[in-house]
Short mmCIF file of C-alpha atoms in Angstrom, two decimals:
data_model
loop_
_atom_site.label_atom_id
_atom_site.label_comp_id
_atom_site.label_asym_id
_atom_site.label_seq_id
_atom_site.Cartn_x
_atom_site.Cartn_y
_atom_site.Cartn_z
CA MET A 19 11.33 -36.65 7.43
CA ASP A 20 7.91 -37.02 7.90
CA ARG A 21 4.91 -36.72 5.40
CA ALA A 22 3.88 -33.40 6.42
CA GLU A 23 7.04 -31.97 6.05
CA GLU A 24 7.39 -33.24 2.97
CA PHE A 25 4.68 -31.16 1.84
CA GLU A 26 4.94 -28.59 3.71
CA GLN A 27 8.06 -27.79 1.54
CA LEU A 28 6.21 -27.77 -0.91
CA ARG A 29 2.66 -25.96 0.07
CA PRO A 30 4.21 -23.04 -1.60
CA LEU A 31 4.58 -24.03 -5.46
CA LEU A 32 1.62 -25.88 -4.47
CA PHE A 33 -0.77 -23.79 -3.67
CA SER A 34 1.16 -20.71 -6.10
CA ILE A 35 -0.14 -23.42 -9.06
CA SER A 36 -3.67 -23.27 -8.19
CA TYR A 37 -3.93 -19.46 -7.72
CA ARG A 38 -2.87 -18.86 -10.67
CA ILE A 39 -5.09 -20.90 -12.24
CA LEU A 40 -8.42 -19.68 -9.74
CA GLY A 41 -7.18 -16.32 -9.43
CA SER A 42 -9.14 -17.22 -5.97
CA VAL A 43 -6.83 -17.10 -3.01
CA GLY A 44 -9.75 -19.02 -0.53
CA GLU A 45 -10.64 -21.92 -3.56
CA ALA A 46 -6.87 -21.99 -3.98
CA GLU A 47 -5.87 -23.13 -0.57
CA ASP A 48 -9.15 -25.36 -0.25
CA ALA A 49 -7.45 -27.25 -3.43
CA VAL A 50 -4.08 -27.54 -1.76
CA GLN A 51 -5.61 -28.03 2.06
CA GLU A 52 -7.67 -31.08 -0.48
CA THR A 53 -4.48 -32.23 -2.01
CA TRP A 54 -2.45 -32.71 1.71
CA LEU A 55 -6.01 -35.21 1.83
CA ARG A 56 -5.00 -37.17 -0.76
CA TYR A 57 -1.43 -37.54 -0.43
CA GLU A 58 -2.03 -38.15 3.88
CA THR A 59 -4.43 -41.47 2.57
CA THR A 60 -2.20 -42.07 0.14
CA THR A 61 -0.84 -45.80 -0.10
CA THR A 62 2.27 -45.63 -2.45
CA ARG A 63 5.42 -43.53 -2.19
CA PRO A 64 5.67 -41.63 -5.73
CA ASP A 65 9.12 -41.38 -7.49
CA SER A 66 8.71 -37.40 -7.66
CA LEU A 67 6.64 -35.95 -4.70
CA LYS A 68 6.36 -32.39 -6.38
CA SER A 69 5.87 -34.35 -9.68
CA PHE A 70 2.84 -36.48 -7.77
CA LEU A 71 1.68 -33.66 -6.03
CA SER A 72 1.47 -30.83 -9.41
CA THR A 73 -0.36 -33.34 -10.45
CA VAL A 74 -2.84 -33.38 -7.96
CA ILE A 75 -3.31 -29.81 -6.82
CA THR A 76 -3.92 -29.39 -11.33
CA ARG A 77 -5.93 -31.78 -11.27
CA ILE A 78 -8.21 -30.77 -8.56
CA SER A 79 -7.68 -27.00 -9.25
CA ILE A 80 -8.87 -27.47 -13.04
CA ASP A 81 -12.18 -28.97 -11.42
CA VAL A 82 -12.66 -26.43 -8.97
CA LEU A 83 -11.72 -23.88 -12.44
CA ARG A 84 -14.96 -25.78 -13.78
CA SER A 85 -17.50 -25.29 -11.43
CA ALA A 86 -16.26 -21.57 -10.67
CA ARG A 87 -17.28 -20.44 -14.34
CA VAL A 88 -20.82 -20.81 -14.07
CA ARG A 89 -20.24 -19.30 -10.78
CA ARG A 90 -18.86 -16.51 -12.51
CA GLU A 91 -21.08 -15.94 -15.50
CA GLU A 92 -23.27 -15.04 -12.68
CA TYR A 93 -21.38 -12.72 -11.06
CA VAL A 94 -23.05 -9.50 -10.45
CA GLY A 95 -20.71 -7.10 -12.59
CA GLU A 96 -17.40 -7.08 -13.57
CA TRP A 97 -14.75 -9.58 -12.31
CA LEU A 98 -11.28 -9.35 -10.34
CA PRO A 99 -9.62 -12.17 -9.26
CA GLU A 100 -9.05 -12.07 -5.60
CA PRO A 101 -5.60 -9.44 -4.83
CA LEU A 102 -2.40 -11.40 -3.06
CA LEU A 103 -0.06 -9.20 -1.32
CA SER A 104 3.00 -11.68 -1.58
CA ASP A 105 2.97 -14.94 -3.85
CA PRO A 106 4.76 -18.44 -1.52
CA TYR A 107 6.56 -20.01 -3.94
CA GLU A 108 10.38 -18.55 -5.34
CA ASP A 109 12.52 -19.33 -7.29
CA PRO A 110 15.55 -17.06 -8.92
CA ALA A 111 16.14 -18.54 -12.61
CA ARG A 112 11.87 -18.12 -12.98
CA ALA A 113 11.20 -14.56 -11.12
CA ALA A 114 10.15 -12.27 -14.38
CA GLU A 115 7.49 -15.79 -15.13
CA LEU A 116 6.92 -15.78 -11.60
CA SER A 117 6.02 -12.33 -10.99
CA ASP A 118 4.53 -11.04 -14.63
CA SER A 119 2.32 -13.79 -14.63
CA VAL A 120 0.74 -13.02 -10.79
CA SER A 121 -0.78 -9.38 -11.76
CA VAL A 122 -3.91 -8.93 -12.04
CA ALA A 123 -3.66 -7.88 -16.28
CA ALA A 124 -2.14 -11.60 -16.94
CA LEU A 125 -4.83 -13.46 -14.27
CA LEU A 126 -7.34 -11.09 -16.26
CA LEU A 127 -6.24 -13.06 -19.41
CA LEU A 128 -5.82 -16.40 -18.40
CA GLU A 129 -9.40 -16.21 -17.67
CA ARG A 130 -9.94 -15.60 -21.33
CA LEU A 131 -8.51 -19.95 -21.74
CA SER A 132 -10.16 -23.40 -21.15
CA PRO A 133 -9.31 -24.75 -18.53
CA LEU A 134 -6.55 -26.55 -19.88
CA GLU A 135 -5.06 -24.39 -21.57
CA ARG A 136 -4.99 -21.71 -18.52
CA ALA A 137 -3.39 -25.20 -15.98
CA VAL A 138 -0.80 -26.25 -19.30
CA PHE A 139 0.29 -21.95 -19.77
CA VAL A 140 0.83 -21.59 -15.62
CA LEU A 141 3.08 -25.78 -15.51
CA ARG A 142 4.79 -24.64 -19.38
CA GLU A 143 5.64 -21.33 -19.57
CA VAL A 144 5.55 -19.86 -15.09
CA PHE A 145 6.91 -22.84 -13.55
CA GLY A 146 9.08 -24.80 -16.36
CA PHE A 147 7.43 -28.25 -15.96
CA GLY A 148 8.65 -30.35 -18.51
CA TYR A 149 5.94 -31.77 -21.57
CA ALA A 150 6.10 -34.53 -19.89
CA GLU A 151 5.30 -33.75 -16.96
CA VAL A 152 2.37 -31.28 -17.93
CA ALA A 153 1.11 -34.37 -19.85
CA GLU A 154 0.44 -36.47 -16.90
CA ALA A 155 -0.53 -32.80 -14.98
CA VAL A 156 -3.73 -32.80 -17.46
CA GLY A 157 -3.83 -36.10 -17.81
CA ARG A 158 -3.18 -35.72 -21.98
CA THR A 159 -1.29 -36.12 -24.45
CA GLU A 160 2.43 -35.12 -25.03
CA ALA A 161 1.46 -33.66 -28.31
CA ALA A 162 -2.01 -32.22 -27.26
CA CYS A 163 0.57 -30.43 -24.03
CA ARG A 164 2.21 -28.69 -27.03
CA GLN A 165 -0.66 -27.48 -28.39
CA LEU A 166 -2.51 -26.92 -25.52
CA SER A 167 0.57 -24.42 -24.63
CA VAL A 168 0.99 -23.16 -28.12
CA ARG A 169 -2.93 -21.62 -28.20
CA ALA A 170 -2.41 -20.16 -24.72
CA ARG A 171 0.96 -18.56 -25.16
CA LYS A 172 -0.60 -17.01 -28.46
CA HIS A 173 -3.85 -15.78 -26.81
CA MET A 174 -1.65 -14.81 -23.82
CA ASP A 175 0.87 -12.99 -25.64
CA GLU A 176 -2.08 -11.03 -27.74
CA GLY A 177 -3.34 -9.12 -24.84
CA ARG A 178 -0.67 -9.17 -22.52
CA THR A 179 0.88 -5.64 -20.68
CA ARG A 180 3.80 -4.40 -21.39
CA PHE A 181 4.32 -3.27 -17.82
CA ASP A 182 6.69 -0.49 -16.69
CA ALA A 183 10.10 -2.91 -16.33
CA ASP A 184 11.76 -0.06 -14.13
CA ARG A 185 10.21 -1.11 -10.73
CA ALA A 186 11.81 1.82 -8.69
CA ALA A 187 10.20 4.33 -11.41
CA ARG A 188 6.87 2.35 -11.07
CA GLU A 189 7.11 2.96 -6.91
CA GLU A 190 8.12 6.77 -7.60
CA LEU A 191 5.05 6.98 -9.80
CA ALA A 192 2.36 5.23 -7.84
CA ALA A 193 3.31 7.36 -4.50
CA ARG A 194 3.08 10.13 -6.82
CA PHE A 195 -0.64 9.16 -7.60
CA PHE A 196 -1.66 8.01 -4.22
CA ALA A 197 -0.14 11.32 -3.00
CA ALA A 198 -2.69 13.20 -6.06
CA LEU A 199 -5.59 11.07 -4.95
CA ARG A 200 -4.91 12.61 -1.33
CA GLU A 201 -4.72 16.47 -3.43
CA GLY A 202 -8.11 15.45 -4.69
CA LYS A 203 -7.09 18.05 -8.29
CA VAL A 204 -8.29 17.13 -11.08
CA GLU A 205 -4.97 18.05 -13.64
CA GLY A 206 -3.11 16.44 -10.78
CA LEU A 207 -4.35 13.39 -11.61
CA GLN A 208 -5.00 13.06 -14.89
CA GLU A 209 -0.96 14.61 -15.97
CA LEU A 210 -0.35 10.59 -13.88
CA LEU A 211 -3.02 8.92 -16.52
CA ALA A 212 -2.83 6.97 -19.46
CA ALA A 213 -4.88 8.45 -22.41
CA ASP A 214 -7.22 5.26 -22.15
CA VAL A 215 -7.22 4.47 -18.61
CA GLN A 216 -10.06 2.78 -17.12
CA VAL A 217 -11.30 2.46 -13.68
CA VAL A 218 -12.20 -1.47 -12.63
CA GLY A 219 -14.22 -1.47 -9.68
CA ASP A 220 -15.35 -5.42 -8.12
CA GLY A 221 -17.92 -4.82 -5.07
CA GLY A 222 -20.30 -7.87 -6.62
CA GLY A 223 -22.60 -7.25 -5.54
CA LYS A 224 -22.23 -6.63 -2.28
CA ALA A 225 -20.47 -3.48 -1.15
CA PRO A 226 -20.56 -0.29 -2.36
CA GLN A 227 -18.33 1.14 -5.30
CA LEU A 228 -17.08 4.32 -7.39
CA ALA A 229 -17.70 2.85 -10.45
CA ARG A 230 -17.96 -0.50 -12.06
CA PHE A 231 -15.98 0.47 -15.67
CA LEU A 232 -15.41 3.90 -17.02
CA GLU A 233 -12.36 4.76 -19.01
CA GLY A 234 -10.71 8.07 -20.19
CA ALA A 235 -8.60 10.52 -18.55
CA GLU A 236 -10.59 13.17 -17.63
CA LYS A 237 -13.80 11.15 -16.76
CA VAL A 238 -11.14 9.40 -14.42
CA ALA A 239 -9.86 11.91 -13.02
CA ARG A 240 -12.71 14.04 -12.30
CA LEU A 241 -14.24 10.39 -11.02
CA LEU A 242 -11.14 10.14 -7.91
CA ALA A 243 -10.74 14.28 -7.48
CA GLY A 244 -14.39 14.12 -6.59
CA ALA A 245 -14.66 11.13 -3.94
CA PHE A 246 -11.09 10.71 -3.07
CA PRO A 247 -11.20 14.12 -0.35
CA PRO A 248 -14.10 13.10 1.43
CA ILE A 249 -13.44 9.15 1.21
CA LEU A 250 -10.09 10.23 3.00
CA ALA A 251 -11.49 12.75 5.26
CA VAL A 252 -13.38 10.69 7.27
CA GLY A 253 -9.32 8.65 8.21
CA THR A 254 -9.60 6.64 5.37
CA ILE A 255 -6.06 5.10 5.52
CA VAL A 256 -3.89 4.01 3.00
CA ASP A 257 -1.34 1.77 3.41
CA VAL A 258 0.58 1.62 0.31
CA GLN A 259 2.26 -1.63 -0.71
CA GLU A 260 2.75 -3.62 -4.10
CA ILE A 261 -0.40 -6.53 -4.24
CA ASN A 262 -0.47 -8.79 -7.24
CA GLY A 263 3.42 -8.32 -7.47
CA GLN A 264 1.54 -4.54 -8.60
CA PRO A 265 1.94 -1.55 -7.59
CA GLY A 266 -1.02 -0.85 -4.67
CA ALA A 267 -2.54 0.04 -2.33
CA LEU A 268 -5.18 -1.04 0.53
CA PHE A 269 -7.84 1.35 2.20
CA ARG A 270 -8.56 1.02 4.96
CA ASP A 271 -11.21 2.40 8.04
CA ARG A 272 -9.69 4.60 10.96
CA ASP A 273 -9.75 1.47 13.06
CA GLY A 274 -7.17 -0.63 11.01
CA LYS A 275 -9.85 -2.42 9.09
CA VAL A 276 -9.83 -3.32 5.17
CA ALA A 277 -12.07 -1.82 3.06
CA VAL A 278 -10.50 -1.93 -0.74
CA ALA A 279 -7.48 -2.96 -1.85
CA MET A 280 -6.00 -1.47 -5.29
CA THR A 281 -3.88 -2.55 -8.45
CA LEU A 282 -2.11 0.24 -10.58
CA ASP A 283 -1.51 -0.95 -14.20
CA ILE A 284 1.68 1.31 -14.54
CA VAL A 285 2.36 1.49 -18.85
CA ASP A 286 5.34 4.21 -20.49
CA GLY A 287 5.73 6.10 -17.47
CA ARG A 288 1.22 6.76 -16.42
CA VAL A 289 -1.04 4.63 -14.71
CA ALA A 290 -2.82 2.43 -17.41
CA ALA A 291 -5.36 0.63 -15.22
CA ILE A 292 -7.13 1.20 -11.62
CA ARG A 293 -8.87 -2.11 -10.58
CA SER A 294 -10.65 -1.62 -7.16
CA VAL A 295 -11.46 -5.38 -5.23
CA ILE A 296 -14.50 -3.88 -2.90
CA ASN A 297 -16.25 -7.60 -2.60
CA PRO A 298 -15.75 -8.19 1.35
CA ASP A 299 -15.58 -12.25 0.13
CA LYS A 300 -12.22 -11.84 -1.30
CA LEU A 301 -11.49 -9.42 0.49
CA GLY A 302 -11.13 -11.89 3.79
CA HIS A 303 -7.73 -13.08 3.51
CA LEU A 304 -6.27 -9.93 4.29
CA GLY A 305 -7.01 -8.92 8.00
CA PRO A 306 -10.77 -7.72 9.79
CA LEU A 307 -12.75 -6.56 7.05
CA ALA A 308 -14.60 -2.62 7.60
CA ASP A 309 -18.24 -2.04 7.17
CA VAL A 310 -18.74 -0.79 3.81
CA TRP A 311 -21.91 0.65 4.46
CA ALA A 312 -21.23 2.56 7.27
CA LEU A 313 -18.03 4.47 5.27
CA LYS A 314 -19.77 5.42 2.48
CA ASP A 315 -23.03 6.24 4.94
CA GLU A 316 -19.56 8.61 6.27
CA TRP A 317 -18.98 9.79 3.13
CA ASN A 318 -21.51 11.22 1.73
CA ARG A 319 -22.40 12.91 4.78
CA LYS A 320 -19.04 14.73 4.58
CA ARG A 321 -19.24 15.12 0.98
CA ARG A 322 -22.46 17.33 1.56
CA GLY A 323 -21.26 18.52 4.67
#
């Protein structure tokens, strides 16, 4: 097996590590490519290729995250991670950790950690790396990594969303929610929403959005009931599917081009959060993009007419 074949076997793991550290599909893909270039040019043969490449991708991702944080401080409006339709890495022994850690809620919690805490948490708690491997990857002692892990786990546990465990029940509620969106009835929507439900929109200043942030079942139900019937009346397609391991949907124009990625947090049998990514910079990896400004004009004409 040559180097390229060896690398391709580990590519899913490397991307999955980097995505969780960065919250960005594009940046994670770039980090994986940079890892390959460094491996391709190295003259030494590592004892453990997995450990070697995991160290390289982690250090690259930490550097990228540090510079990305400066950009995110200047970001227009609410920042959400780039939507991920499917995680390329699978490990049955860690299925629960992998699924939970890729949710939008978990990625937003990870944003609160320092870059080192985030990397240590991802390697140790999500992927099950030993402390010796983690220490090598982040360039710290094992003792320091244990302290970083404890702090990171405490922060994550304090804010972690406890999603409904029954996958079928989540999918059934999501189906009811999107059906209620089509009907546009306030009462039908409100009964599916948690009392403190939140709507969060990420347009990045580059796309129109329903709301940057809104909270409360009645307010959210009225917003959705007023906005979505005209949106759907102009031929918008609701492509219901799992996004970041949770129920969601891609909203496409009549030609199938992507306009919005929406995810739902379902807790205690109710929709607790509705998050929409509209920023086109974060949707390009999902396929051809719709002209959301033109769609908005159509929606407004339909609403007035």
